[in-house]
Short mmCIF file of C-alpha atoms in Angstrom, two decimals:
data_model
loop_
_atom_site.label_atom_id
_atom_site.label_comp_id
_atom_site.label_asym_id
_atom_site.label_seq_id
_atom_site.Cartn_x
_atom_site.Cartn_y
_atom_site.Cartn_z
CA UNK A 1 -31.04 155.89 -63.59
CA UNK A 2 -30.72 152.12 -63.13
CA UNK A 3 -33.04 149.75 -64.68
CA UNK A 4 -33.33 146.50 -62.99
CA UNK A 5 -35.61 143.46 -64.43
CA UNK A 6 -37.18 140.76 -62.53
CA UNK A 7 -36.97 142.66 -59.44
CA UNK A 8 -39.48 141.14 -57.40
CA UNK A 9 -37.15 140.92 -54.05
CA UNK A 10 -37.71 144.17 -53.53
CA UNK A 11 -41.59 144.06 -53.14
CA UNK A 12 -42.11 139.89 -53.19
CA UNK A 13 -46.04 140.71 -52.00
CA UNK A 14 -46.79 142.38 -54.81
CA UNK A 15 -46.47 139.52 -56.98
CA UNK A 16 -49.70 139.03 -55.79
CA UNK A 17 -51.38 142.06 -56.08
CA UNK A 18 -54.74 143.13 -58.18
CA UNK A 19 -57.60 145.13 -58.12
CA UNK A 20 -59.73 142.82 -56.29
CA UNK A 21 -56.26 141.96 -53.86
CA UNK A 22 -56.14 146.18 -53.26
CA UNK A 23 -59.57 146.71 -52.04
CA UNK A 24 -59.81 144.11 -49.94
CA UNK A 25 -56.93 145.98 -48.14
CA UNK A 26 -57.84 149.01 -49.19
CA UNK A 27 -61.56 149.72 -49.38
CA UNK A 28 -61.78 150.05 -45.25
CA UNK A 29 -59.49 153.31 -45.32
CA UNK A 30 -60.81 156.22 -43.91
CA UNK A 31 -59.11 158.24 -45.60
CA UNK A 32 -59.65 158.77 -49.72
CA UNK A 33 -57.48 158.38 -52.41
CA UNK A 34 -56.14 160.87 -54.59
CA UNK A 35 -57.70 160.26 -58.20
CA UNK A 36 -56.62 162.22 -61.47
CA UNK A 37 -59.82 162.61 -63.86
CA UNK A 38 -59.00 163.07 -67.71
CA UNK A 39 -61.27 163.11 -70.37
CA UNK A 40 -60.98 159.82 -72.19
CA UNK A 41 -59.38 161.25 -75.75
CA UNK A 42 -56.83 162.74 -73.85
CA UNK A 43 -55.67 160.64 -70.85
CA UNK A 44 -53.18 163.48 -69.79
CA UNK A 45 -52.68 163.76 -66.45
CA UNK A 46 -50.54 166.17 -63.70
CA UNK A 47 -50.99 167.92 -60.51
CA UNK A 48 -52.50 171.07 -60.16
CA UNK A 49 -51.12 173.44 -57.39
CA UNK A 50 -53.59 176.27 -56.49
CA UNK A 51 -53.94 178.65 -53.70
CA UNK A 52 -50.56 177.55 -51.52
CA UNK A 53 -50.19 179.20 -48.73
CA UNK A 54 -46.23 179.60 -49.62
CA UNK A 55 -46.48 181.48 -52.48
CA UNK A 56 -48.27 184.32 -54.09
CA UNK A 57 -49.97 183.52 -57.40
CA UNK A 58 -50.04 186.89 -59.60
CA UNK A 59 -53.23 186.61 -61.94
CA UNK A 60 -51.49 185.24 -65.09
CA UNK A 61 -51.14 182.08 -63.21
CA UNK A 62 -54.76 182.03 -61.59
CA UNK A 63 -55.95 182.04 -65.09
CA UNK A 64 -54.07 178.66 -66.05
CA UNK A 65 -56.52 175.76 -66.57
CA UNK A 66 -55.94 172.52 -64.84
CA UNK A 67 -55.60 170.06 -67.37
CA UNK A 68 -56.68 167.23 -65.49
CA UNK A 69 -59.47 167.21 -62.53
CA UNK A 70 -58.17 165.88 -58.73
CA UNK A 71 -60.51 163.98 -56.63
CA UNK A 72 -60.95 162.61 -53.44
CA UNK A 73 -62.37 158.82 -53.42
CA UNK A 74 -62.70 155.69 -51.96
CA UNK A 75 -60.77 153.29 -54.12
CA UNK A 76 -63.73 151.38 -54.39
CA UNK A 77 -65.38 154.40 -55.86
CA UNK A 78 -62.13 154.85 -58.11
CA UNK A 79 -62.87 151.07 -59.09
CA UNK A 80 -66.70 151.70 -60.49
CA UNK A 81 -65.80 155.28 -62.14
CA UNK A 82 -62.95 153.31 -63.81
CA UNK A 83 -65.24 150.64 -65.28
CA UNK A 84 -68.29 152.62 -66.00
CA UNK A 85 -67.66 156.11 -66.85
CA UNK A 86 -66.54 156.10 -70.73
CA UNK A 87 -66.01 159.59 -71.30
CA UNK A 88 -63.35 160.59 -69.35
CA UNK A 89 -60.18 157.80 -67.56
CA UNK A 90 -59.22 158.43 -64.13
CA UNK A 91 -55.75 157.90 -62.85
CA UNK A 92 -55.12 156.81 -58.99
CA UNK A 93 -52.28 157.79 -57.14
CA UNK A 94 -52.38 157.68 -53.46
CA UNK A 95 -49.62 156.58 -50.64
CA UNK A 96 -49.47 153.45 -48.79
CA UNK A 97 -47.14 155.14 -46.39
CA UNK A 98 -46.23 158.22 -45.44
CA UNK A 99 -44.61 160.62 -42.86
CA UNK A 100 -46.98 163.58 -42.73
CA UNK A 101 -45.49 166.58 -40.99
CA UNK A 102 -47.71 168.59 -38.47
CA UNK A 103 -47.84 172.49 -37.82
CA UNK A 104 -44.67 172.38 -35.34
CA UNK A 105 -42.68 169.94 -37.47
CA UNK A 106 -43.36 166.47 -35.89
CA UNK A 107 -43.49 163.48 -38.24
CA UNK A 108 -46.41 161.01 -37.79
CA UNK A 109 -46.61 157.80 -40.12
CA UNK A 110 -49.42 157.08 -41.55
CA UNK A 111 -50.87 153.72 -43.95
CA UNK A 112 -54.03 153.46 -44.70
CA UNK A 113 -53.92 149.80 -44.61
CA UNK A 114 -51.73 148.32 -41.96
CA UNK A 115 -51.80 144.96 -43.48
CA UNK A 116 -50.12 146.58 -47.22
CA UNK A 117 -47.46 148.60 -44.77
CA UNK A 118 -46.84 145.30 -43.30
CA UNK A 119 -45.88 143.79 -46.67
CA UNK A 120 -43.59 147.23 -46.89
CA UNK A 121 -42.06 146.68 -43.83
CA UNK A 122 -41.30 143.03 -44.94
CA UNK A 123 -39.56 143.96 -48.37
CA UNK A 124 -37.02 146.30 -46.26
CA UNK A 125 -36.31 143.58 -43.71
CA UNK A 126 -35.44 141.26 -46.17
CA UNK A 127 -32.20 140.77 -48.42
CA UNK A 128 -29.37 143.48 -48.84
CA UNK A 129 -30.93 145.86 -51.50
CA UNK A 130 -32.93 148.19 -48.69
CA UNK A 131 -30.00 148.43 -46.20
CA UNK A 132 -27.51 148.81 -48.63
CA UNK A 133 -29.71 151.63 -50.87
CA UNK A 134 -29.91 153.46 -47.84
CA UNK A 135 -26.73 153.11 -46.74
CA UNK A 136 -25.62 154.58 -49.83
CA UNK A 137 -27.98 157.07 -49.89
CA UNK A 138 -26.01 158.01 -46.66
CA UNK A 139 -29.11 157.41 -44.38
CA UNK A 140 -31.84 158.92 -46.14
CA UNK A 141 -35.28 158.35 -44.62
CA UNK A 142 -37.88 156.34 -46.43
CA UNK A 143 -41.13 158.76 -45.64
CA UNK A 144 -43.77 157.75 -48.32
CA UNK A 145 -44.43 154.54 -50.76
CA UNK A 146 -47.22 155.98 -52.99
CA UNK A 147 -49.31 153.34 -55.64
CA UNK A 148 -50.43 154.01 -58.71
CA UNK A 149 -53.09 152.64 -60.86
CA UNK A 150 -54.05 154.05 -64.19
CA UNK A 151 -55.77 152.60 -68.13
CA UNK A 152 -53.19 151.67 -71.16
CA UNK A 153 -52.49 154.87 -72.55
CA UNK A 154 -51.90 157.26 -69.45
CA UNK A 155 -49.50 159.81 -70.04
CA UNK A 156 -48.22 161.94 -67.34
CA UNK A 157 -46.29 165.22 -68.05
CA UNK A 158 -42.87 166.23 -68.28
CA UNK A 159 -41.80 167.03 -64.47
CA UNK A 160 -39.14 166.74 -62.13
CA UNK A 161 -39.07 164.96 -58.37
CA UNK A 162 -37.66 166.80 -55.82
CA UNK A 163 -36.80 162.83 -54.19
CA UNK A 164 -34.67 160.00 -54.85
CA UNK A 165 -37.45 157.39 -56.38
CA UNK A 166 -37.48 153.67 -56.22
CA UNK A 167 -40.18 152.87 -59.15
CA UNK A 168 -41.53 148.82 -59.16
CA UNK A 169 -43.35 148.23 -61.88
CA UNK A 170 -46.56 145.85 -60.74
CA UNK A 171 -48.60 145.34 -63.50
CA UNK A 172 -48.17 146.00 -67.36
CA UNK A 173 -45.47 148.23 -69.06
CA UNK A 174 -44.86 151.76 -68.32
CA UNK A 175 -42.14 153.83 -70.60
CA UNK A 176 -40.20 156.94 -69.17
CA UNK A 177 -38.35 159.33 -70.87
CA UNK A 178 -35.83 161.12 -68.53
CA UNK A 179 -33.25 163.83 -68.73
CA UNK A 180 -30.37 164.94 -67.27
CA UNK A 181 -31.37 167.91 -63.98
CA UNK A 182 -29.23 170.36 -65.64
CA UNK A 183 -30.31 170.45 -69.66
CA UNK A 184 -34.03 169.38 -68.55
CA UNK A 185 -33.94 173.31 -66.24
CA UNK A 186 -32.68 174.73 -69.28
CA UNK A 187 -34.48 173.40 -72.11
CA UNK A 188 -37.75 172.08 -70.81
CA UNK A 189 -38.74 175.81 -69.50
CA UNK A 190 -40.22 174.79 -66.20
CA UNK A 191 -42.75 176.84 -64.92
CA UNK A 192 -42.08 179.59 -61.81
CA UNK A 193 -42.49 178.50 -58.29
CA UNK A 194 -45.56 180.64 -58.24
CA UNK A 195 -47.37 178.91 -60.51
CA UNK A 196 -50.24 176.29 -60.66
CA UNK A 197 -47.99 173.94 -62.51
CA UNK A 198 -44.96 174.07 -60.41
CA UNK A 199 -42.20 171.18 -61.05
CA UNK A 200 -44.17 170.85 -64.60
CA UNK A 201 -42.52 171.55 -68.12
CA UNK A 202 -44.23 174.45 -70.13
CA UNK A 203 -42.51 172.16 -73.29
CA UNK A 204 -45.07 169.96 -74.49
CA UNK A 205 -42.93 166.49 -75.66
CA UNK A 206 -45.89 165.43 -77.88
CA UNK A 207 -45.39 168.53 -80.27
CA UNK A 208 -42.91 170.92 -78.80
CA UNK A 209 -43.44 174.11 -79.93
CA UNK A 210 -39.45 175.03 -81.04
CA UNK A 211 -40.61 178.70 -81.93
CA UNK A 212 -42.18 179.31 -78.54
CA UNK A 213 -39.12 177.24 -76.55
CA UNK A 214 -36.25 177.05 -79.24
CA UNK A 215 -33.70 175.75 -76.37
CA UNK A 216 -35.66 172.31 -76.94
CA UNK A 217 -33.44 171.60 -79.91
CA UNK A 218 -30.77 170.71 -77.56
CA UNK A 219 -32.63 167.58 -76.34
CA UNK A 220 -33.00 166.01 -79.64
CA UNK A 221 -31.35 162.54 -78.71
CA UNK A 222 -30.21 163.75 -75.76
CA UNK A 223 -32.97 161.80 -73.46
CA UNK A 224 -32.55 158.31 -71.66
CA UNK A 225 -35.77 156.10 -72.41
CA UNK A 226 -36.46 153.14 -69.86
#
């Protein structure tokens, strides 16, 4: 990983983003956000994956309980739930771009604000950073931006992207703890591809259970915090 501070040439716009700045380009979308709902002790959030078509669940993994609710809302919806509903915190994270695929394998962009994709497009124009991340990411094709907006305290899960990820931090402070592909496969027990929690670690980083998942020990300093 590469931590880079002050970074505002890569997204100069969103100097200038808020709430209010997001639904005024946002809160015309057809199309709703995807919203994370926690209780509000808890604030733990991660995706859910039930019923894929390209797997076969065996009933062990039907049982597994979601540990945070997914919604579909407008984000001005997201916005009032956010401020008014004190029992539980809910966590937005929705694209701003992306390249959705279609039965037969043809790629169709999609923002649901063209005036934020604008601001996108932009960021890449400008400077050397874009062309020369790409270039040395031998061409790879930029094919979704997503936004996220969540309270202090939001935790998310111990996974691991299947993509190369750009993260600019907007607003406030955000702390990652990351670990090296091969030691993280080995002693953060993912769960199978057949299960609910797919890409997730079974190991619980806020009290690991070294009984239950004893190759944990091995990450004792062995993590990179940013």
């Amino acid at each position: 990983p590469i931590v880079m501070t002050n970074a505002w040439e890569l997204l100069p716009a969103a100097r200038h983003w808020s709430l209010d700045h997001l639904q005024e380009h946002l809160g015309a979308s057809q199309r709703p956000c995807h919203v994370l709902r926690s209780e509000s002790r808890r604030r733990k959030y991660t995706y859910y994956f039930r019923g894929l078509a390209d797997r076969e669940m065996p009933p062990e993994a039907l049982a597994a309980l979601p540990c945070s609710e997914q919604l579909s809302l407008r984000f001005g919806d997201f916005l009032r739930l956010a401020r008014d509903d004190a029992a539980n915190s809910y966590y937005l994270q929705t694209s701003l771009f992306t390249l959705d695929q279609d039965q037969l394998g043809n790629r169709k962009a999609f923002a649901p604000s063209p005036s934020l994709k604008a601001e996108l497009d932009e960021a890449m124009q400008q400077g050397s950073f874009w062309p020369e991340l790409r270039a040395a990411l031998r061409g790879s094709e930029w094919f979704r931006s997503q936004l996220f907006v969540g309270p202090a305290g939001t935790l998310g899960c111990a996974h691991f992207d299947q993509y190369d990820n750009v993260f600019l931090q907007v607003r406030g402070t955000k702390r990652m703890l990351i670990f090296d592909p091969r030691s993280g496969a080995r002693s953060l027990y993912p769960f199978p591809v057949h299960h609910p929690y797919d890409q997730r670690a079974r190991v619980d980083l806020e009290a690991p259970d070294e009984n239950a998942f004893p190759r944990v020990r091995a990450l004792r300093m062995a993590g990179a915090e940013a």
